[in-house]
XYZ file of C-alpha atoms in Angstrom:
705
model
C -39.291 -7.926 -11.285
C -37.961 -4.469 -10.380
C -35.887 -1.571 -11.600
C -32.970 0.018 -9.785
C -30.198 2.441 -10.699
C -26.498 1.821 -10.085
C -25.657 5.553 -10.272
C -28.670 7.343 -8.761
C -26.649 10.538 -8.146
C -26.836 11.296 -11.890
C -30.545 12.040 -11.373
C -29.501 15.543 -10.352
C -29.063 16.241 -14.080
C -32.700 15.430 -14.929
C -33.720 19.145 -14.820
C -31.529 19.558 -17.906
C -34.478 18.107 -19.838
C -36.059 21.569 -19.706
C -33.134 23.264 -21.462
C -34.583 22.899 -25.016
C -37.863 24.439 -23.824
C -36.024 27.406 -22.314
C -34.029 27.983 -25.472
C -37.185 27.674 -27.585
C -39.146 30.202 -25.547
C -36.510 32.769 -24.579
C -33.441 32.419 -26.791
C -35.069 31.692 -30.100
C -33.864 33.588 -33.180
C -36.701 35.893 -34.206
C -36.847 37.177 -37.775
C -38.248 40.533 -38.824
C -40.579 40.397 -41.851
C -40.069 42.961 -44.596
C -42.859 43.132 -47.194
C -42.151 43.601 -50.874
C -44.271 42.703 -53.909
C -42.607 39.445 -54.911
C -43.376 37.899 -51.509
C -46.958 39.076 -51.085
C -48.353 35.951 -52.786
C -46.516 33.636 -50.361
C -47.576 35.724 -47.382
C -51.215 35.159 -48.342
C -50.788 31.358 -48.193
C -48.600 31.414 -45.007
C -51.552 31.037 -42.574
C -52.382 27.734 -44.241
C -48.934 26.371 -43.291
C -48.513 27.932 -39.812
C -50.427 25.166 -38.035
C -48.298 22.463 -39.629
C -45.141 24.437 -38.866
C -46.044 24.692 -35.186
C -46.698 20.957 -34.962
C -43.355 20.395 -36.662
C -41.526 22.655 -34.206
C -43.173 21.177 -31.111
C -42.319 17.680 -32.329
C -38.664 18.681 -32.699
C -38.750 20.205 -29.209
C -40.210 17.005 -27.776
C -37.513 14.865 -29.421
C -34.759 17.087 -28.032
C -36.149 16.791 -24.496
C -36.566 13.043 -24.947
C -32.945 12.718 -26.104
C -31.609 14.447 -22.972
C -33.889 12.356 -20.741
C -32.699 9.091 -22.316
C -29.022 10.072 -21.960
C -29.439 10.995 -18.281
C -31.338 7.777 -17.568
C -28.642 5.770 -19.348
C -25.918 7.414 -17.232
C -27.859 6.367 -14.124
C -27.062 2.790 -15.255
C -30.480 1.204 -14.701
C -30.832 -2.537 -14.248
C -33.977 -4.600 -14.627
C -34.255 -7.390 -12.098
C -35.980 -10.567 -13.166
C -36.506 -13.857 -11.448
C -33.772 -16.428 -11.945
C -35.933 -19.465 -11.493
C -33.700 -20.860 -8.732
C -32.184 -20.235 -5.316
C -29.176 -17.962 -4.813
C -25.888 -18.363 -2.950
C -24.459 -15.051 -1.794
C -21.120 -14.147 -0.245
C -20.793 -10.658 1.217
C -17.146 -9.558 1.405
C -16.596 -6.624 3.779
C -13.543 -4.415 3.403
C -12.386 -3.922 7.000
C -9.042 -2.331 6.138
C -7.763 0.784 7.893
C -9.127 3.195 5.272
C -12.685 2.167 6.206
C -12.268 4.005 9.522
C -12.765 7.315 7.707
C -16.135 9.057 7.619
C -18.270 8.513 4.531
C -20.461 10.918 2.600
C -23.358 10.471 5.061
C -21.252 11.376 8.116
C -20.993 7.810 9.445
C -17.823 5.677 9.501
C -17.572 3.749 6.261
C -17.175 0.427 8.058
C -20.434 1.061 9.928
C -22.206 1.626 6.614
C -20.567 -1.506 5.182
C -21.716 -3.611 8.134
C -25.316 -2.398 7.792
C -25.331 -3.008 4.049
C -23.941 -6.500 4.621
C -26.655 -7.172 7.180
C -29.368 -6.089 4.722
C -27.980 -8.346 2.015
C -27.649 -11.279 4.393
C -31.148 -10.899 5.842
C -32.821 -10.562 2.420
C -32.332 -14.262 1.706
C -35.391 -16.245 0.678
C -36.202 -19.906 1.199
C -33.502 -22.086 -0.350
C -30.889 -19.306 -0.470
C -27.464 -19.505 1.181
C -25.617 -16.477 2.572
C -22.124 -16.028 4.025
C -20.219 -12.987 5.305
C -16.428 -12.726 5.076
C -13.849 -10.092 6.049
C -11.001 -9.028 3.787
C -8.596 -8.939 6.757
C -8.827 -11.900 9.082
C -9.680 -10.620 12.555
C -9.692 -12.964 15.541
C -11.467 -10.330 17.641
C -14.346 -9.693 15.211
C -16.292 -12.881 15.889
C -18.016 -12.949 12.475
C -19.415 -16.489 12.028
C -18.066 -18.315 8.997
C -19.654 -20.517 6.362
C -23.065 -20.367 4.726
C -26.249 -19.606 6.657
C -24.735 -18.551 10.008
C -26.874 -17.875 13.047
C -28.711 -14.623 12.306
C -28.521 -13.278 15.867
C -24.790 -14.004 16.124
C -24.157 -12.406 12.730
C -26.068 -9.247 13.619
C -24.252 -8.932 16.927
C -20.835 -9.378 15.283
C -21.618 -6.855 12.539
C -22.895 -4.302 15.055
C -19.571 -4.498 16.948
C -17.320 -4.616 13.887
C -14.331 -2.277 14.229
C -11.766 -1.106 11.672
C -8.358 -2.730 11.602
C -4.931 -1.149 11.151
C -3.991 -3.316 8.183
C -4.149 -3.245 4.399
C -6.290 -5.841 2.654
C -5.059 -8.282 0.039
C -8.100 -7.806 -2.180
C -7.188 -10.370 -4.828
C -6.608 -13.085 -2.216
C -9.872 -12.242 -0.441
C -11.908 -12.418 -3.656
C -10.320 -15.760 -4.579
C -11.337 -17.128 -1.170
C -14.899 -15.882 -1.742
C -14.984 -17.542 -5.178
C -13.806 -20.794 -3.591
C -16.663 -20.641 -1.091
C -19.189 -19.915 -3.858
C -17.885 -22.888 -5.844
C -18.942 -25.170 -2.997
C -22.527 -23.867 -3.026
C -25.340 -26.001 -4.486
C -27.511 -23.074 -5.590
C -27.674 -22.508 -9.381
C -27.203 -18.726 -9.105
C -24.283 -17.237 -7.177
C -23.498 -13.670 -6.198
C -20.470 -11.962 -4.682
C -21.154 -8.587 -3.067
C -18.030 -6.588 -2.149
C -18.679 -3.633 0.163
C -15.680 -1.293 0.046
C -14.482 2.277 -0.439
C -12.253 1.251 -3.382
C -9.154 2.707 -1.708
C -6.622 2.993 -4.509
C -3.637 1.460 -2.715
C -4.931 -2.027 -2.037
C -7.330 -2.111 -5.018
C -4.407 -1.562 -7.407
C -2.409 -4.623 -6.350
C -2.769 -8.033 -7.970
C -5.273 -9.451 -10.408
C -8.287 -11.727 -10.095
C -8.828 -14.610 -12.473
C -12.101 -15.469 -14.207
C -14.735 -16.419 -11.607
C -16.692 -19.690 -11.542
C -19.760 -20.018 -13.757
C -23.014 -18.247 -12.898
C -21.330 -15.792 -10.526
C -22.493 -12.194 -10.500
C -20.008 -9.740 -8.932
C -21.252 -6.435 -7.531
C -18.901 -3.877 -5.973
C -20.742 -1.537 -3.601
C -18.550 1.578 -3.487
C -19.022 3.699 -0.366
C -18.373 7.302 -1.292
C -15.690 9.259 0.601
C -15.800 13.070 0.850
C -12.743 15.112 -0.091
C -10.381 16.295 2.639
C -10.855 19.869 3.810
C -8.300 20.005 6.658
C -4.957 18.556 7.696
C -4.710 14.766 7.761
C -1.434 13.343 9.107
C -0.290 9.718 9.046
C 2.672 7.985 10.697
C 5.236 6.186 8.534
C 7.784 3.956 10.283
C 11.221 2.872 9.090
C 12.080 -0.812 9.703
C 14.128 -1.753 12.761
C 17.279 -3.905 12.514
C 16.398 -7.567 12.994
C 19.093 -8.314 15.564
C 19.788 -8.145 19.260
C 20.542 -4.654 20.561
C 22.890 -3.905 23.455
C 21.348 -2.867 26.753
C 21.950 0.726 27.696
C 22.565 1.728 24.107
C 20.472 4.530 22.622
C 18.352 2.884 19.923
C 17.518 5.260 17.088
C 14.084 4.894 15.498
C 13.254 6.789 12.322
C 9.761 7.826 11.290
C 8.002 10.415 9.164
C 4.779 12.392 9.488
C 2.944 12.941 6.194
C 0.151 15.481 5.778
C -2.345 14.319 3.145
C -4.686 17.283 3.632
C -4.924 20.675 1.895
C -4.083 22.683 5.043
C -1.226 22.837 7.540
C -1.696 20.316 10.346
C -0.580 20.469 13.979
C -0.045 17.114 15.671
C 1.502 15.790 18.851
C 3.658 12.691 18.682
C 3.715 10.576 21.840
C 5.860 7.647 22.928
C 5.897 5.316 25.894
C 7.718 2.080 26.746
C 7.393 -0.852 29.098
C 9.387 1.019 31.759
C 6.866 3.867 31.837
C 9.103 6.462 30.169
C 6.980 8.955 28.230
C 7.768 11.570 25.604
C 5.655 14.129 23.697
C 6.425 16.695 21.030
C 4.273 19.088 18.963
C 5.012 19.256 15.237
C 3.533 21.369 12.423
C 3.361 19.754 8.986
C 2.628 21.870 5.880
C -0.041 20.698 3.461
C 1.058 17.849 1.216
C 4.492 17.503 2.824
C 6.323 14.942 4.953
C 8.452 15.764 8.009
C 11.090 13.222 9.157
C 11.450 12.693 12.890
C 13.965 10.811 15.018
C 13.142 9.042 18.273
C 15.395 7.207 20.718
C 14.728 4.426 23.198
C 17.022 2.681 25.663
C 16.506 -0.241 28.003
C 18.578 -1.100 31.050
C 17.884 -4.845 31.258
C 18.311 -7.738 28.863
C 15.437 -9.572 27.205
C 12.287 -8.376 25.465
C 11.115 -4.759 25.613
C 8.428 -2.821 23.792
C 7.530 0.776 22.958
C 4.459 2.514 21.531
C 4.212 5.528 19.208
C 1.018 7.399 18.370
C -0.018 10.824 17.127
C -2.880 13.126 18.127
C -4.405 16.272 16.646
C -5.065 16.797 12.933
C -4.511 13.145 12.183
C -5.713 10.800 9.488
C -8.393 8.258 10.433
C -5.808 5.476 10.028
C -2.025 4.898 10.125
C -1.535 6.838 13.348
C -0.021 4.149 15.603
C 2.969 1.845 15.762
C 4.174 -0.701 18.297
C 7.829 -1.718 18.387
C 9.564 -4.736 19.875
C 13.230 -4.933 20.920
C 15.445 -7.810 22.017
C 18.249 -6.511 24.220
C 21.395 -8.425 25.092
C 24.155 -7.719 27.578
C 27.463 -6.013 26.869
C 29.138 -7.656 23.900
C 32.851 -7.868 23.222
C 34.746 -7.018 20.050
C 38.254 -8.526 19.999
C 41.238 -6.706 18.490
C 44.139 -9.103 17.987
C 47.254 -7.132 18.896
C 47.399 -3.596 20.228
C 44.494 -1.169 19.773
C 46.784 1.360 18.068
C 47.215 -0.915 15.041
C 43.508 -0.530 14.194
C 43.435 3.247 13.929
C 40.012 4.758 14.655
C 38.126 1.436 14.579
C 38.155 0.733 18.375
C 36.888 4.262 19.092
C 34.100 3.919 16.513
C 32.994 0.595 17.988
C 33.153 1.757 21.607
C 32.905 5.574 21.764
C 34.286 6.899 25.035
C 36.458 3.818 25.479
C 33.722 1.754 27.159
C 30.386 0.067 26.482
C 28.142 2.760 27.964
C 27.214 4.356 24.640
C 27.243 1.444 22.200
C 26.924 -1.608 24.424
C 30.129 -2.961 22.856
C 33.397 -3.385 24.715
C 36.578 -3.117 22.608
C 39.094 -5.628 24.001
C 42.703 -6.056 22.806
C 43.984 -9.658 23.027
C 47.254 -11.280 22.117
C 47.468 -13.940 19.418
C 48.203 -16.706 21.946
C 44.921 -15.915 23.763
C 42.796 -15.973 20.610
C 41.624 -19.599 20.864
C 40.407 -19.160 24.447
C 38.672 -15.877 23.682
C 36.878 -17.310 20.639
C 35.250 -19.944 22.840
C 33.247 -17.151 24.509
C 31.599 -16.220 21.155
C 32.577 -12.534 20.860
C 30.580 -10.143 18.708
C 33.433 -9.643 16.214
C 37.157 -10.223 15.736
C 39.460 -7.705 14.025
C 42.917 -8.678 12.715
C 45.398 -6.795 10.549
C 46.727 -8.464 7.417
C 50.245 -8.336 8.908
C 49.181 -10.007 12.185
C 47.365 -13.001 10.696
C 47.981 -15.880 13.153
C 50.467 -18.553 12.132
C 49.267 -21.075 14.696
C 47.147 -23.734 12.973
C 44.897 -24.171 16.022
C 44.135 -20.452 16.094
C 43.343 -20.419 12.362
C 41.041 -23.440 12.758
C 39.282 -21.884 15.761
C 38.845 -18.667 13.795
C 37.286 -20.549 10.857
C 34.882 -22.406 13.159
C 33.914 -19.152 14.850
C 33.033 -17.487 11.530
C 31.162 -20.458 10.099
C 28.999 -20.630 13.223
C 27.861 -17.028 12.851
C 30.780 -14.826 13.893
C 32.140 -11.711 12.188
C 35.770 -11.364 11.067
C 37.260 -8.008 10.026
C 40.596 -7.975 8.172
C 42.215 -4.545 8.009
C 45.485 -2.988 6.861
C 47.973 -1.948 9.536
C 48.629 1.815 9.733
C 52.395 1.574 9.078
C 53.642 2.097 5.537
C 56.816 0.061 6.124
C 55.484 -3.333 4.970
C 54.831 -3.323 1.231
C 53.373 -6.860 0.913
C 50.819 -8.238 3.381
C 51.239 -11.665 4.945
C 49.087 -14.359 3.216
C 46.024 -15.618 5.069
C 44.188 -18.961 5.110
C 42.633 -20.268 1.892
C 39.120 -20.405 3.379
C 39.152 -16.594 3.605
C 39.391 -16.306 -0.179
C 41.051 -12.891 -0.140
C 44.421 -11.189 0.068
C 45.978 -7.731 0.059
C 48.333 -6.767 -2.765
C 51.289 -4.403 -2.679
C 50.897 -0.986 -1.093
C 49.981 1.929 -3.357
C 50.763 5.486 -2.289
C 49.468 8.360 -4.416
C 50.971 11.805 -4.749
C 47.443 13.037 -5.347
C 44.357 11.632 -3.665
C 42.126 9.169 -5.490
C 38.338 9.275 -5.213
C 36.398 6.346 -3.751
C 32.872 5.267 -4.696
C 30.369 3.240 -2.671
C 28.961 0.052 -4.227
C 26.195 -2.451 -3.372
C 23.715 0.232 -2.281
C 21.317 -2.388 -0.885
C 23.969 -4.015 1.345
C 23.064 -3.986 5.077
C 26.322 -2.202 5.964
C 24.833 0.971 4.454
C 21.719 0.954 6.662
C 21.132 4.329 8.311
C 23.543 5.814 5.744
C 21.302 6.026 2.667
C 19.866 9.200 1.174
C 16.304 9.732 -0.062
C 17.116 7.825 -3.271
C 18.498 4.835 -1.354
C 22.147 5.531 -2.224
C 24.952 5.444 0.401
C 25.833 8.936 1.577
C 29.325 9.398 2.988
C 30.216 12.579 1.176
C 33.319 12.859 -0.997
C 35.770 10.090 -0.088
C 39.475 10.363 -0.902
C 42.170 7.688 -0.600
C 45.855 8.568 -0.135
C 47.155 5.002 0.188
C 45.684 1.507 -0.015
C 46.403 -2.137 -0.707
C 44.156 -3.376 -3.559
C 42.204 -6.437 -2.506
C 42.540 -9.678 -4.432
C 39.178 -11.414 -4.070
C 37.445 -14.608 -5.110
C 34.050 -14.491 -6.868
C 32.092 -14.904 -3.626
C 33.183 -11.462 -2.428
C 31.090 -8.315 -2.886
C 32.922 -4.962 -3.235
C 31.660 -2.146 -1.001
C 34.207 0.613 -1.691
C 36.381 0.951 -4.783
C 38.698 3.551 -6.281
C 37.806 5.292 -9.511
C 40.647 3.288 -11.036
C 38.799 0.037 -10.306
C 40.701 -1.209 -7.240
C 38.520 -2.679 -4.466
C 39.447 -1.388 -1.005
C 36.493 -2.652 1.101
C 34.523 -5.870 0.509
C 32.351 -8.482 2.219
C 31.494 -12.160 1.836
C 29.301 -14.654 3.693
C 30.792 -17.874 5.027
C 28.114 -20.304 6.163
C 26.357 -18.412 8.991
C 29.042 -15.750 9.450
C 30.529 -12.831 7.561
C 34.031 -11.683 6.629
C 34.904 -8.059 5.880
C 38.203 -7.045 4.284
C 39.737 -3.575 4.040
C 42.785 -2.600 1.995
C 43.073 0.636 3.958
C 44.092 1.395 7.503
C 41.461 3.431 9.311
C 43.542 6.559 9.847
C 43.460 9.948 8.166
C 46.860 9.211 6.554
C 45.265 6.503 4.407
C 41.878 8.050 3.553
C 39.312 10.647 4.554
C 36.841 7.966 5.690
C 37.597 8.281 9.462
C 36.796 11.995 9.221
C 33.272 11.472 7.857
C 30.184 11.780 10.136
C 28.914 8.371 9.012
C 32.152 6.568 9.887
C 30.969 5.443 13.337
C 27.700 4.050 11.946
C 29.520 2.220 9.138
C 32.058 0.625 11.493
C 29.375 -0.515 13.927
C 27.419 -2.017 11.030
C 30.576 -3.880 9.963
C 31.256 -5.149 13.474
C 27.686 -6.318 13.958
C 27.703 -7.852 10.486
C 24.695 -9.723 9.170
C 24.326 -11.920 12.181
C 22.064 -14.888 11.585
C 21.135 -15.408 15.217
C 17.405 -15.814 15.600
C 15.831 -13.336 17.969
C 12.344 -14.086 19.333
C 10.959 -10.699 18.252
C 9.291 -9.836 14.974
C 7.881 -6.569 13.688
C 4.975 -6.892 11.245
C 2.288 -4.763 9.666
C -1.180 -5.229 11.097
C -3.078 -7.937 9.248
C 0.006 -9.875 8.118
C 0.128 -13.633 8.594
C 1.511 -14.601 11.998
C 4.117 -17.392 11.661
C 3.955 -19.991 14.430
C 7.054 -21.991 15.408
C 5.000 -25.175 15.668
C 2.019 -25.048 13.250
C 0.477 -28.250 14.649
C 0.909 -27.540 18.363
C -1.469 -25.635 20.634
C -0.604 -21.967 21.136
C -1.484 -19.169 23.536
C -1.649 -15.573 22.308
C -2.070 -12.669 24.699
C -1.786 -8.917 24.374
C 0.839 -6.960 26.305
C -0.065 -3.557 24.847
C -2.903 -2.421 22.610
C -6.204 -4.220 22.080
C -7.028 -6.747 24.795
C -6.645 -10.352 23.616
C -6.344 -13.719 25.330
C -6.593 -16.678 22.945
C -5.687 -20.359 23.082
C -6.067 -23.093 20.481
C -4.647 -24.567 17.292
C -2.745 -22.174 14.982
C -4.996 -23.047 12.027
C -7.988 -21.741 14.017
C -6.352 -18.413 14.853
C -7.993 -15.525 13.009
C -4.946 -13.265 12.938
C -3.865 -9.976 14.483
C -5.468 -7.059 12.699
C -4.658 -4.157 15.037
C -1.561 -2.472 16.385
C -0.260 -3.885 19.637
C 2.372 -6.064 21.276
C 1.505 -9.743 21.520
C 3.152 -12.689 23.250
C 2.933 -16.125 21.598
C 3.689 -19.241 23.655
C 4.109 -22.748 22.234
C 5.608 -25.626 24.183
C 8.524 -24.070 26.069
C 9.135 -21.328 23.478
C 8.021 -17.708 23.739
C 7.941 -15.192 20.894
C 6.806 -11.602 20.681
C 5.161 -9.797 17.778
C 4.848 -5.998 17.508
C 2.440 -4.641 14.902
C 2.414 -1.246 13.225
C -0.212 0.392 11.008
C 0.102 0.617 7.222
C 0.920 4.152 6.074
C -0.551 3.676 2.576
C -4.031 3.264 4.052
C -4.114 6.943 4.987
C -3.732 8.129 1.385
C -7.045 9.812 0.375
C -7.086 8.293 -3.098
C -10.063 6.242 -4.226
C -11.102 4.637 -7.480
C -14.176 6.260 -8.982
C -14.359 4.349 -12.245
C -17.358 2.300 -13.180
C -15.092 -0.687 -13.624
C -12.250 -1.764 -11.338
C -8.856 -2.547 -12.967
C -8.162 -5.363 -10.505
C -11.350 -7.055 -11.769
C -10.642 -6.534 -15.468
C -10.985 -10.288 -16.076
C -14.203 -10.482 -14.056
C -17.559 -9.125 -15.312
C -18.764 -6.847 -12.539
C -20.929 -3.859 -11.682
C -20.004 -0.927 -9.452
C -22.859 0.488 -7.369
C -22.300 3.837 -5.643
C -23.475 4.076 -2.033
C -23.578 7.489 -0.385
C -24.834 5.883 2.809
C -26.956 3.167 4.298
C -30.253 4.863 3.458
C -29.904 4.234 -0.297
C -28.879 0.647 0.231
C -32.258 -1.041 0.314
C -32.434 -4.794 -0.283
C -34.362 -4.215 -3.510
C -31.645 -1.907 -4.779
C -28.571 -3.980 -3.934
C -29.772 -7.568 -4.162
C -31.132 -9.063 -7.375
C -31.687 -12.678 -8.205
C -30.713 -11.735 -11.735
C -30.569 -8.400 -13.486
C -30.164 -7.043 -16.965
C -28.425 -3.738 -17.721
C -30.542 -1.229 -19.637
C -27.862 1.354 -20.340
C -27.164 0.062 -23.844
C -30.851 -0.028 -24.747
C -31.373 3.544 -23.578
C -28.324 4.798 -25.477
C -29.589 3.085 -28.633
C -32.996 4.743 -28.214
C -31.271 8.083 -27.639
C -29.380 7.631 -30.913
C -32.622 6.882 -32.785
C -34.258 9.961 -31.268
C -31.248 12.079 -32.238
C -31.450 10.871 -35.850
C -35.195 11.589 -35.960
C -34.676 15.074 -34.527
C -31.898 15.748 -37.027
C -34.081 14.661 -39.929
C -37.075 16.733 -38.828
C -34.967 19.795 -38.154
C -33.175 19.656 -41.504
C -35.666 18.202 -43.989
C -36.976 21.684 -44.894
C -33.845 23.735 -44.777
C -30.881 21.767 -46.116
C -29.849 19.748 -49.134
C -29.060 16.816 -46.879
C -32.523 16.957 -45.368
C -34.241 17.187 -48.737
C -32.239 14.285 -50.128
C -32.954 12.232 -47.040
C -36.614 13.238 -47.273
C -36.752 12.241 -50.948
C -35.067 8.898 -50.367
C -37.248 7.884 -47.438
C -40.728 8.871 -48.738
C -42.495 6.917 -51.496
C -42.962 8.801 -54.771
C -46.779 8.989 -54.393
C -46.447 10.600 -50.973
C -43.866 13.067 -52.314
C -46.205 14.128 -55.163
C -49.074 14.563 -52.716
C -46.903 16.633 -50.391
C -45.733 18.811 -53.268
C -49.336 19.446 -54.441
C -50.284 20.594 -50.962
C -47.463 23.087 -50.783
C -47.919 24.520 -54.322
C -50.560 27.304 -54.781
C -53.206 27.063 -57.483
C -52.420 29.231 -60.527
C -55.271 30.842 -62.509
C -54.642 31.452 -66.169
């Protein structure tokens, strides 16, 4: 049996017990006595009552001190440990997320404190107990032995070498896995000890169901000091999941966020697999975010990687990112007919008239060459409504090309002479109506804000930003239900739309891409929009995937042996069955080989882990359905086995608060029974009549007649 306190830091308020004594001795209201005849009789009997009055006052003073002491002790949340009468199964769940890399209140990294606390809990087991240690983020490089009662030497060695990850923990999933392990234990009493910093981001996601029977849940919260300087994290924007042309400048967007109270100075660094390096110093004001743009280019086809990291006044986590790229050779975009009939589109697709800048070659082909050119699988095909092929073989080849993953772009010809467009094949599901020419321009609005064609064109609110668009002429599109409008006039006419067709995409425009039809070709985002349309939403599978550290790694063949090795970042060489792989918990570039297939995975850190926001409540919202206790740990030194491990414990906070209430009522009664109507009435109701008569006789003076 033992006593420990869940909130020992509240003991700093124990000196407040002396406050009533100080007020009694130094701030007491002192009355001045003025003698006059009517009071002289009572002054003669006053010495007889002074002794009783002093006892009365000291008793009130004692009760006031006792009340404060009981309240402070109750706020320290004491627990009385008693024997359970049986063995105990314990699972220690260590939070090894990125936020645990920060320094705790004792000056040591929080993960180091967590590992030492876990070791103390694990080594405090008695005969018949079972103990297991689990990590919130699966880490193949940690080497923590699994299951109950692991080898003590191996466990201590693994915990001593435990390092933070770059990922964000799925707390609810981790706790469910711990409950499942406890359910398999044979011991009658079960305990789950979670050692964490209660970082707000990942402790606010999800919900945990009611635990199995006889499970005690204790959350050991490692305290984190407040920031006093700049603390910058790296936030990455997602890369397009498609092949990128070689030689093309690949734009990568990121942001640097300062979580600290002071301006931070950092240096952002980049490198790639060709050895090209870049550095830049940036100042970030307190509490603000600064967007940055980076570019990479690769001269050869195949897989390439790049690394980004920051130095200086940085956060303890979310400071690195690894990127993977799949580069293809020069791709061709076909324009059926002459290039002039497509307005500014060929120049937007291939700036400079060649593939040096975009990696796309704009090629004009005649209609009789279309079938042969489609066999080479071009990137995209553009045709005007007026030049739709009449050859059945060409139409069939065009349909096959689109259904197999190609991109078709139907566009209005720039001449105003033709008022009605030529009909196209039924499988297209669209047509252009009669030409409309306005004396005054008509405004255009962007639709489908989440459509991929608007990538790199959205503002901070996620809306497409092209500025004010005006149309001077257009052919309203007549579309089937499968089409999605992208641009429409304020009058309701659709002028740009998209639709999927099996694996490919079709885009239709009721406007020619010249300044005589609209102001779109004059906008800065026109080139980006046209390249997004030409690339389309290609469904080709590239062997490169970008993930956040700690995410599940998908294997192409879950039952086949795999080899995983690191190309950049933490050293790793692993081989075995996918179900035995612990996962990738740190930033880096990794190559995965199975059979004759090779894939690459690039991992980046999780920006939310750098946010200095922690839960300080005595109960955790994620565990609202689970009875639990939160124990504050300022460091390893106050994490003794007696204080954090109990075979069973009973909270004493309620008992102490009840005693404090009784003491408060007693103090109120004693302080008011002489001087108030309420006190006299309470005094009269509580004392027996005989005692009241005796008390009255003692207080009344004898009268001589």
